[in-house]
Coordinates of C-alpha atoms and ligand atoms in Angstrom, one line a residue:
X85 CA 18.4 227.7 20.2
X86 CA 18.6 223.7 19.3
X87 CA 20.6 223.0 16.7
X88 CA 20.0 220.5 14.1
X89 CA 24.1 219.7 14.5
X90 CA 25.5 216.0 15.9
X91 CA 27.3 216.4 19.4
X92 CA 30.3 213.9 19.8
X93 CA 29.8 211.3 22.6
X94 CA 32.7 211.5 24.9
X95 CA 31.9 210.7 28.6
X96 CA 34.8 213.0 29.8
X97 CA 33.2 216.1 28.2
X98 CA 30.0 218.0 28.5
X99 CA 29.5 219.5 24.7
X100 CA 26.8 222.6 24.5
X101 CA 26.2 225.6 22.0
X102 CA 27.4 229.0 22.0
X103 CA 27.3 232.0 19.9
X104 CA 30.6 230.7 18.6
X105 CA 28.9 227.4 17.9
X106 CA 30.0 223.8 19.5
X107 CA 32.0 223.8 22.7
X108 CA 33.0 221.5 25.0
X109 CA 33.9 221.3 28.7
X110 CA 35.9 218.7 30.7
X111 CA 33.9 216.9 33.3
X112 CA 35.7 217.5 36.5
X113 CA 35.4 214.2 38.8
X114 CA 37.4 213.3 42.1
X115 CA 40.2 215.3 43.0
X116 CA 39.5 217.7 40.3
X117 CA 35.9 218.5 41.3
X118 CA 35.7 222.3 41.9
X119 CA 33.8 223.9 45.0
X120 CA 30.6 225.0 43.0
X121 CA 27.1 225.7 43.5
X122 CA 24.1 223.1 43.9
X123 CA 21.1 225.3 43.5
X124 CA 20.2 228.5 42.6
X125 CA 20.2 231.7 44.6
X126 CA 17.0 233.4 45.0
X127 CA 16.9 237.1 45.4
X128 CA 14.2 239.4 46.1
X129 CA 14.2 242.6 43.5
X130 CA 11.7 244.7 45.3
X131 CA 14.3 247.2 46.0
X132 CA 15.0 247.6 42.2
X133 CA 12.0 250.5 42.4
X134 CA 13.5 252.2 45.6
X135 CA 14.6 255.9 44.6
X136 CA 17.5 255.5 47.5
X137 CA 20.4 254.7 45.7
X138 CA 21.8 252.5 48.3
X139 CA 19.1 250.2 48.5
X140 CA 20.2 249.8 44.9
X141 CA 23.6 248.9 45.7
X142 CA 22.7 246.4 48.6
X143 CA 20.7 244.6 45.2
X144 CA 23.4 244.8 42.8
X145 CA 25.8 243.4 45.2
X146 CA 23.7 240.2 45.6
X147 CA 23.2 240.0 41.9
X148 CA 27.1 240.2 41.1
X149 CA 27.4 237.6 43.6
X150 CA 25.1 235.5 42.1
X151 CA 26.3 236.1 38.3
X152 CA 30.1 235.6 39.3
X153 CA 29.2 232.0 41.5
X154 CA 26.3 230.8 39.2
X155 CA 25.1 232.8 36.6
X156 CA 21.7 232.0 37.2
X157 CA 19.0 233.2 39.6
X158 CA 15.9 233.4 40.7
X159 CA 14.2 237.4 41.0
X160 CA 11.0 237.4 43.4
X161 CA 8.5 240.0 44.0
X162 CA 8.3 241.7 40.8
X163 CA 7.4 244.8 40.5
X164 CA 5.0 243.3 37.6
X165 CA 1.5 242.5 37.6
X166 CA 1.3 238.4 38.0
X167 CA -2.1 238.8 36.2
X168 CA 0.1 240.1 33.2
X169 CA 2.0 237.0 33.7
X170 CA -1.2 234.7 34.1
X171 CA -2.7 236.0 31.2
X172 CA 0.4 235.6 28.6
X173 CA 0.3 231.9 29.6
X174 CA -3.4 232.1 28.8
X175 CA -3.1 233.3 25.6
X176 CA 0.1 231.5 24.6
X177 CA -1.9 228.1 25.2
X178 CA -4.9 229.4 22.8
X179 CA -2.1 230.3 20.4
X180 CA -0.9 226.8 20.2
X181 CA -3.7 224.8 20.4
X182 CA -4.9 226.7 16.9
X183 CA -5.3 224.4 14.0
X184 CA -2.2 223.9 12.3
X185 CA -3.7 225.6 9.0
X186 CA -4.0 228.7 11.4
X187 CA -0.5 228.6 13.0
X188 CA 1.3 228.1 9.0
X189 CA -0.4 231.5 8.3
X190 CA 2.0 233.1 10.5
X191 CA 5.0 230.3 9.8
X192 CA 8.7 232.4 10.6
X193 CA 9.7 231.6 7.2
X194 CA 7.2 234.1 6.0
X195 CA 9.3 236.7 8.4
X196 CA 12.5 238.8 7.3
X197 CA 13.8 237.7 10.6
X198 CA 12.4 234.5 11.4
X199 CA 9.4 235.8 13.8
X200 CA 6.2 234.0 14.4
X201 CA 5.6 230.1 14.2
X202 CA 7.9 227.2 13.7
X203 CA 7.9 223.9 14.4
X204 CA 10.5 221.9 15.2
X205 CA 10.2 218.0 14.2
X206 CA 12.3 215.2 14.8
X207 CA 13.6 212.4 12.5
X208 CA 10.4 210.8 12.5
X209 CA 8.5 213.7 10.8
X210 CA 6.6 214.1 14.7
X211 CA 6.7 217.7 16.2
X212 CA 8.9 217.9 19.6
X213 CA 8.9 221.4 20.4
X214 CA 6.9 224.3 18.1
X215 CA 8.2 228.1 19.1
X216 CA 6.4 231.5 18.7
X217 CA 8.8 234.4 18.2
X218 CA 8.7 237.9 18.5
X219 CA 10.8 241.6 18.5
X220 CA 12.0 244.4 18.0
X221 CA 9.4 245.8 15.0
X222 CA 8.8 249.3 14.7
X223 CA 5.7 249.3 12.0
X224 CA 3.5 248.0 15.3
X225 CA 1.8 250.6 17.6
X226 CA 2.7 249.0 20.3
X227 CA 6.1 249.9 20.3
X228 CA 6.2 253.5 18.7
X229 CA 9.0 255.4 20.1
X230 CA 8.7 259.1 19.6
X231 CA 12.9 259.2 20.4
X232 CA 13.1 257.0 17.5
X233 CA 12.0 257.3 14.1
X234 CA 12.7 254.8 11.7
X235 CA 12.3 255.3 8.3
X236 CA 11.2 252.4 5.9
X237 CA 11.5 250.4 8.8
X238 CA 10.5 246.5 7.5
X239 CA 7.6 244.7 9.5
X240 CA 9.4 241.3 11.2
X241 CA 6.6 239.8 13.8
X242 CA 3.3 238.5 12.6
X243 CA 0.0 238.0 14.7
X244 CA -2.4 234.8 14.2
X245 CA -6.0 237.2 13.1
X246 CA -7.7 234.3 14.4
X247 CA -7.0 235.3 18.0
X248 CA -6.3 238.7 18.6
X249 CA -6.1 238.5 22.5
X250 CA -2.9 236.6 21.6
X251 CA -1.1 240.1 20.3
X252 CA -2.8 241.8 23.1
X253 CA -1.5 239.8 25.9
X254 CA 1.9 239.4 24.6
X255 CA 2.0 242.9 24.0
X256 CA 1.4 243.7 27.6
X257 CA 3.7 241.5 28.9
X258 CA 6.8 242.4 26.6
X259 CA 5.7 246.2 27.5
X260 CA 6.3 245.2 31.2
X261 CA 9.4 243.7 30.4
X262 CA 10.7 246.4 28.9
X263 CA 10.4 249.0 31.6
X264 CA 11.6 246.4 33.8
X265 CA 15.1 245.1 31.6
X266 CA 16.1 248.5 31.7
X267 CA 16.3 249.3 35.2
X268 CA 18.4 245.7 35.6
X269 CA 20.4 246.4 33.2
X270 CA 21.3 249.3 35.5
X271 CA 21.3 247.2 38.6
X272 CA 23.9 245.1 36.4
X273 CA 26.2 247.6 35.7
X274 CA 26.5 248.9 39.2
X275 CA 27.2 245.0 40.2
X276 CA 30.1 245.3 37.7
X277 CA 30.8 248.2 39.9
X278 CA 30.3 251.0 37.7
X279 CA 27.7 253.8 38.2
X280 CA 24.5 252.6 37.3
X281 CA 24.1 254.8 33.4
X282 CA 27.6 253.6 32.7
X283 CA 26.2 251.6 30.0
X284 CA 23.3 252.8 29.0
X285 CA 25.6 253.7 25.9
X286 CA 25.5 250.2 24.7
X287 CA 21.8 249.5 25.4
X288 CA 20.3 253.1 23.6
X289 CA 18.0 250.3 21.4
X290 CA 18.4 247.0 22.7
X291 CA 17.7 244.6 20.9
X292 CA 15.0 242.2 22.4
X293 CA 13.4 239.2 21.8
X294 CA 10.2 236.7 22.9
X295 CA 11.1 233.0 21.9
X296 CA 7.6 231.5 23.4
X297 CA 8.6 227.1 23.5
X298 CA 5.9 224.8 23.5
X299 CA 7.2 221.4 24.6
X300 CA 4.9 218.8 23.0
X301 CA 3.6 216.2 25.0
X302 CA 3.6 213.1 23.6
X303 CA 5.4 209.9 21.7
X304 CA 8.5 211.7 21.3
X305 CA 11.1 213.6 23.9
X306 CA 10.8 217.0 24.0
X307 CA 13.5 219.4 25.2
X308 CA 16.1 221.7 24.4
X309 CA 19.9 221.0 23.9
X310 CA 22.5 222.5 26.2
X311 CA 23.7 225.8 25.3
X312 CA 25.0 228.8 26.6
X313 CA 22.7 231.7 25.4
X314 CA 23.9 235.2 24.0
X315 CA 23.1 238.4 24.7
X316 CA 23.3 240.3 27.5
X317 CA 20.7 238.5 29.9
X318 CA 17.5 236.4 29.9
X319 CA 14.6 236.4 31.6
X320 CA 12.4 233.6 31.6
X321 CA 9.2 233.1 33.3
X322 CA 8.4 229.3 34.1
X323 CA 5.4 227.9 34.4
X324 CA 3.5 224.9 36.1
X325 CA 6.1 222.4 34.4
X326 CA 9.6 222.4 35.5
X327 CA 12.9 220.6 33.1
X328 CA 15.1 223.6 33.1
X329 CA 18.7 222.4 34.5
X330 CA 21.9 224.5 35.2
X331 CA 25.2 222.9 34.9
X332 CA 28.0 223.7 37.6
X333 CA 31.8 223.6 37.3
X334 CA 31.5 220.0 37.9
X335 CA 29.7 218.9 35.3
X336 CA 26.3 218.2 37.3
X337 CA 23.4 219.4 36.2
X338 CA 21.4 221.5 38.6
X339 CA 17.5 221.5 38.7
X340 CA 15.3 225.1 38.5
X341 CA 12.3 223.9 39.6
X342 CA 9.2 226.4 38.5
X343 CA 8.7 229.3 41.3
X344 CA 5.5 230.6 40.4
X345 CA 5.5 234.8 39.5
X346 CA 9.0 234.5 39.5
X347 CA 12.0 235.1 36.9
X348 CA 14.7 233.0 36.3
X349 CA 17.6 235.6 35.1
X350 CA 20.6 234.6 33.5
X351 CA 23.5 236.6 32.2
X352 CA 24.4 235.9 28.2
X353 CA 27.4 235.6 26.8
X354 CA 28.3 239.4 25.8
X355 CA 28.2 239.9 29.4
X356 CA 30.8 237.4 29.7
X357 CA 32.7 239.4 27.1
X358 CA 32.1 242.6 28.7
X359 CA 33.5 241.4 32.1
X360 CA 35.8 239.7 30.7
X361 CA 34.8 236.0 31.8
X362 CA 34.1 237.2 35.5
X363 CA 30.2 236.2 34.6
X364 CA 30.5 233.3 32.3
X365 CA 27.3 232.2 30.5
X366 CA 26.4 229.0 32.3
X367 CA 25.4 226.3 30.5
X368 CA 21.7 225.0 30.8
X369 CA 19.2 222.5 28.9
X370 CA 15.4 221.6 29.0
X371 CA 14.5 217.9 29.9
X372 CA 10.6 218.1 29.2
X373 CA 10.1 214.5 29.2
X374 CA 6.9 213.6 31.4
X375 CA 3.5 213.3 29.7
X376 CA 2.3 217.0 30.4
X377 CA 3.0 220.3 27.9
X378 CA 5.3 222.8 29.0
X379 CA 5.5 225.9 27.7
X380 CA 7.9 228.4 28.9
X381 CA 8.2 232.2 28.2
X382 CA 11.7 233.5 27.7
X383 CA 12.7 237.2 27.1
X384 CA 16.1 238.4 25.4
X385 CA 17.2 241.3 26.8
X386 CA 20.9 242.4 24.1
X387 CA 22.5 245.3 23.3
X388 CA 22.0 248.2 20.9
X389 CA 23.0 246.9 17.3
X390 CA 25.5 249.8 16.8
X391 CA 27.4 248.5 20.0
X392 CA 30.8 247.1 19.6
X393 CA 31.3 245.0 23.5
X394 CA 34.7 245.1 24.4
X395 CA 36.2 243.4 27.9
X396 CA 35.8 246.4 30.4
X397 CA 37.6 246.8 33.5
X398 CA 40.3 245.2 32.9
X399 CA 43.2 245.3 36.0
X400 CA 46.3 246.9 35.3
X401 CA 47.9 243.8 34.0
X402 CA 45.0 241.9 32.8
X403 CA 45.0 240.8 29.2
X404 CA 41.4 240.7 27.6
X405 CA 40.4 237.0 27.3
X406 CA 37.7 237.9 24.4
X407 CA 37.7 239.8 20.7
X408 CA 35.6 243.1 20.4
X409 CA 32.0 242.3 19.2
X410 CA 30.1 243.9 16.9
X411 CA 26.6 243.7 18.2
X412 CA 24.9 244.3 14.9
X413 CA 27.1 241.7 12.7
X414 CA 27.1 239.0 15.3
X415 CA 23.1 239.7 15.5
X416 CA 22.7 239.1 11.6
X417 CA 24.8 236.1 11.7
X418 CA 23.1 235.1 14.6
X419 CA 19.6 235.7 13.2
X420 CA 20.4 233.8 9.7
X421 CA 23.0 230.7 10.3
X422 CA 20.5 228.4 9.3
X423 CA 18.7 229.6 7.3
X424 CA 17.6 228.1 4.1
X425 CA 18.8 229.4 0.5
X426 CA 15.2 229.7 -0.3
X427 CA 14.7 232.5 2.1
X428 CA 14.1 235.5 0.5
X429 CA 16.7 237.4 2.6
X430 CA 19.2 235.0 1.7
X431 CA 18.0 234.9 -2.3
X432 CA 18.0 239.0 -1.7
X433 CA 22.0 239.5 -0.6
X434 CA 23.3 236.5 -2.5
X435 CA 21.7 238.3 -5.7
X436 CA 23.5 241.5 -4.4
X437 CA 26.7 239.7 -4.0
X438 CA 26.6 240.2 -0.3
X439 CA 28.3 238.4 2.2
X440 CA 26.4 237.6 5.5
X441 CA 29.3 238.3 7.9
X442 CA 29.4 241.8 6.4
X443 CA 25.3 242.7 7.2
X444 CA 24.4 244.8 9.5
X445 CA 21.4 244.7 11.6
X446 CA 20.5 248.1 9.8
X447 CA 20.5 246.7 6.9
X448 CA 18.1 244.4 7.7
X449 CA 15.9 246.9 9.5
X450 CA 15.7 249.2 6.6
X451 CA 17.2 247.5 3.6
X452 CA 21.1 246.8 2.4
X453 CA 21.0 250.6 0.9
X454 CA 21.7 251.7 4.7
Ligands
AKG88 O1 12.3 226.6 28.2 C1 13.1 227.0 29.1 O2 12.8 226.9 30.3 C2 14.4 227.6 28.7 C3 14.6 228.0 27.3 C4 16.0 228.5 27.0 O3 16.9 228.2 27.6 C5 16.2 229.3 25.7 O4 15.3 229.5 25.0 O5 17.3 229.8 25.6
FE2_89 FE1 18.7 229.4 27.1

C-alpha cells in the first residue's frame, strides 16, 4: 500500500492514500478539536461462535460502536488456534531470511496479479520493507471449492520450493481466516442493523488477500505511509514489534501496541461506501523505526468481484454521499495502477486495445475472452 508518489508538506493538513488516490484532511487544533477517541477499544469475539442469536447481537452492537467512533479494534479470544498463529510467524521469518537468489524465484512480477515477493527499496538502492503476497487462486488444492468451478482459471500465487512448510503454514492460517471473515462479515451486517445474511449477496466469493510486510531493520527507516485501506475490512495479526498508529479526528496519531493472539480489525473503505460514511476508513501508518524487524501479517477480507456496493440504508431524506462501485473494476485498477508496461498483463491488453478501467476481475481470472 506505499506509494512511490510525493505528499505535499502543509502543517495544516494530514495527506494519506485512498482507493481514490491522495487525500488530505485538515488538522483540527484549539477550538476546532473534535471530541475523538485516544485508544482503541478492545472487544472480546468469543460470542461470534454462540448459536443464540442474541449473544450475536450484544457483539455486533459493540462492534458498530466501535466502527462508527474509531474504526479500529482490537478482537480477543479467537476462536483460532494461537499455534496457527505462532507458526505462520515461524514460517514467514524462514521465508525471509532465504537467500535473495531464492526469494527472486518467486518475485510478484513473475505473477498475473502481483503475488509472491517484492521488495521495496528506497532512493538509495537499500531495501526498507520486502512483502510476500498471496490470494484468491483456484489451481491450488488448498482452496478447491466444489460450489465453485472455474474453468481455465490462471494460477496468481507462487510458493518458494525451497521451503515448503512456508505454503503449509500459510495455508492453514488463511484457511482459518476464512471460516472466521465470514461469520464477521455477518456480525458486521447485523451492526449495520440488518439481519445477519443480508449481505452475503455481496460476499458469494470474496475476494481476499495475505500482504505478509517485513520491515527491515537496519540503516534505513522502515515503515508504511498513511493510507486509508479498501475493501471491506482487515485483519491483521501483530507480532512482537509494535509501529502501527491510528489517526483520530484531531489529527493525532494513536498507538496500537502488539496484543499478543489478537486481531486488530479495521473496516475498509467500501464499507464506508456501503454505510454511507457512518464507518469511515480511518487513516493509519507504520513507524518501524527501532533496530529490530517487524513483520506483520495482514488479511483482506473484500467483496465478491461481481458486486456493485452502493450506500445502503439511507434515511428518508438522506442523499448518498458516494458513487456505486463496481467491485471487480475497481479491483483490476486497484491490482495494476503501478504497474510497469513491461508486465505481461499490461503488454497483453494494450496489444488488445484494451483499456484498464474497462477489465474485469473475470477477465483476469480466466482471460479477456470472458
Ligand atoms: O504492518 C502493519 O501493521 C499494517 C499494515 C497495513 O496497514 C496494510 O498493509 O494496509
Ligand atoms: Fe492498512
Amino acid at each position: 500500500m506505499a506509494s512511490k508518489f510525493a505528499i505535499p508538506e502543509d502543517p495544516d493538513r494530514e495527506y494519506f492514500f485512498t482507493a481514490k488516490g491522495l487525500e488530505s484532511r485538515r488538522v483540527l487544533r484549539g477550538s476546532e478539536a473534535k471530541k475523538t477517541f485516544s485508544e482503541i477499544p478492545t472487544i472480546d469475539i468469543s460470542s461470534i461462535v454462540s448459536q443464540d442469536l442474541s449473544d450475536r447481537v450484544k457483539l455486533a452492537e459493540q462492534i458498530g460502536r466501535a466502527a462508527t467512533d474509531v474504526g479500529f479494534m482490537y478482537l480477543t479470544n479467537l476462536p483460532i488456534d494461537s499455534r496457527v498463529m505462532d507458526n505462520a510467524f515461524e514460517a514467514l521469518k524462514k521465508f525471509f531470511a532465504l537467500p535473495l537468489e531464492e526469494k527472486k524465484k518467486v518475485v510478484s512480477t513473475k505473477s498475473w496479479t502481483i503475488k509472491g515477493w517484492q521488495p521495496i527499496m528506497n532512493e538509495e538502492g537499500d531495501m526498507s520493507n520486502e512483502t510476500f503476497r498471496m490470494g484468491n487462486d483456484y489451481t491450488e488444492p488448498e482452496q478447491e471449492d466444489p460450489d465453485y468451478i472455474v474453468e481455465k482459471a490462471r494460477t496468481f500465487n507462487q510458493w518458494p520450493d525451497a521451503l515448503p512448510e512456508f505454503r503449509e503454514a500459510l495455508y492453514k492460517y488463511w484457511n482459518a481466516l476464512v471460516i472466521f471473515t465470514k461469520k464477521l462479515q455477518g456480525i458486521f451486517a447485523l451492526a449495520l442493523g440488518l439481519e445477519e445474511s443480508a449481505l452475503d449477496h455481496l460476499f458469494k466469493r470474496p475476494l481476499m488477500d495475505i500482504t505478509i510486510q517485513h520491515y527491515c531493520q537496519g540503516k534505513v527507516k522502515p515503515g508504511l505511509g498513511a493510507h486509508a485501506d479498501f475493501g471491506a475490512f482487515t485483519c491483521l495479526l501483530q507480532h512482537e514489534v509494535g509501529g502501527l498508529e491510528v489517526l483520530n479526528a484531531n489529527a493525532e496519531w494513536v498507538q496500537v501496541p502488539v496484543k499478543k493472539h489478537t486481531f486488530v480489525v479495521n473496516t475498509g473503505s467500501y464499507f464506508e461506501h456501503l454505510s454511507n460514511g457512518r464507518w469511515m476508513s480511518t487513516i493509519h501508518r507504520v513507524r518501524a523505526e527501532g533496530d529490530v524487524d517487524r513483520y506483520s501479517l495482514p488479511f483482506f477480507y473484500g467483496f465478491d468481484p461481481t458486486a456493485v456496493v452502493e450506500p445502503l440504508l439511507l434515511e428518508p431524506n438522506e442523499e448518498p454521499k458516494y458513487e456505486n462501485v463496481n467491485i471487480g473494476i475497481e479491483n483490476v485498477k486497484g491490482t495494476f495502477y503501478e504497474m510497469n508496461e513491461e508486465h505481461p498483463f499490461m503488454q497483453m491488453i494494450n496489444k488488445k486495445g484494451i483499456n484498464l478501467e474497462d477489465m474485469r476481475y473475470d477477465q483476469v481470472l480466466r482471460g479477456v475472452e470472458v
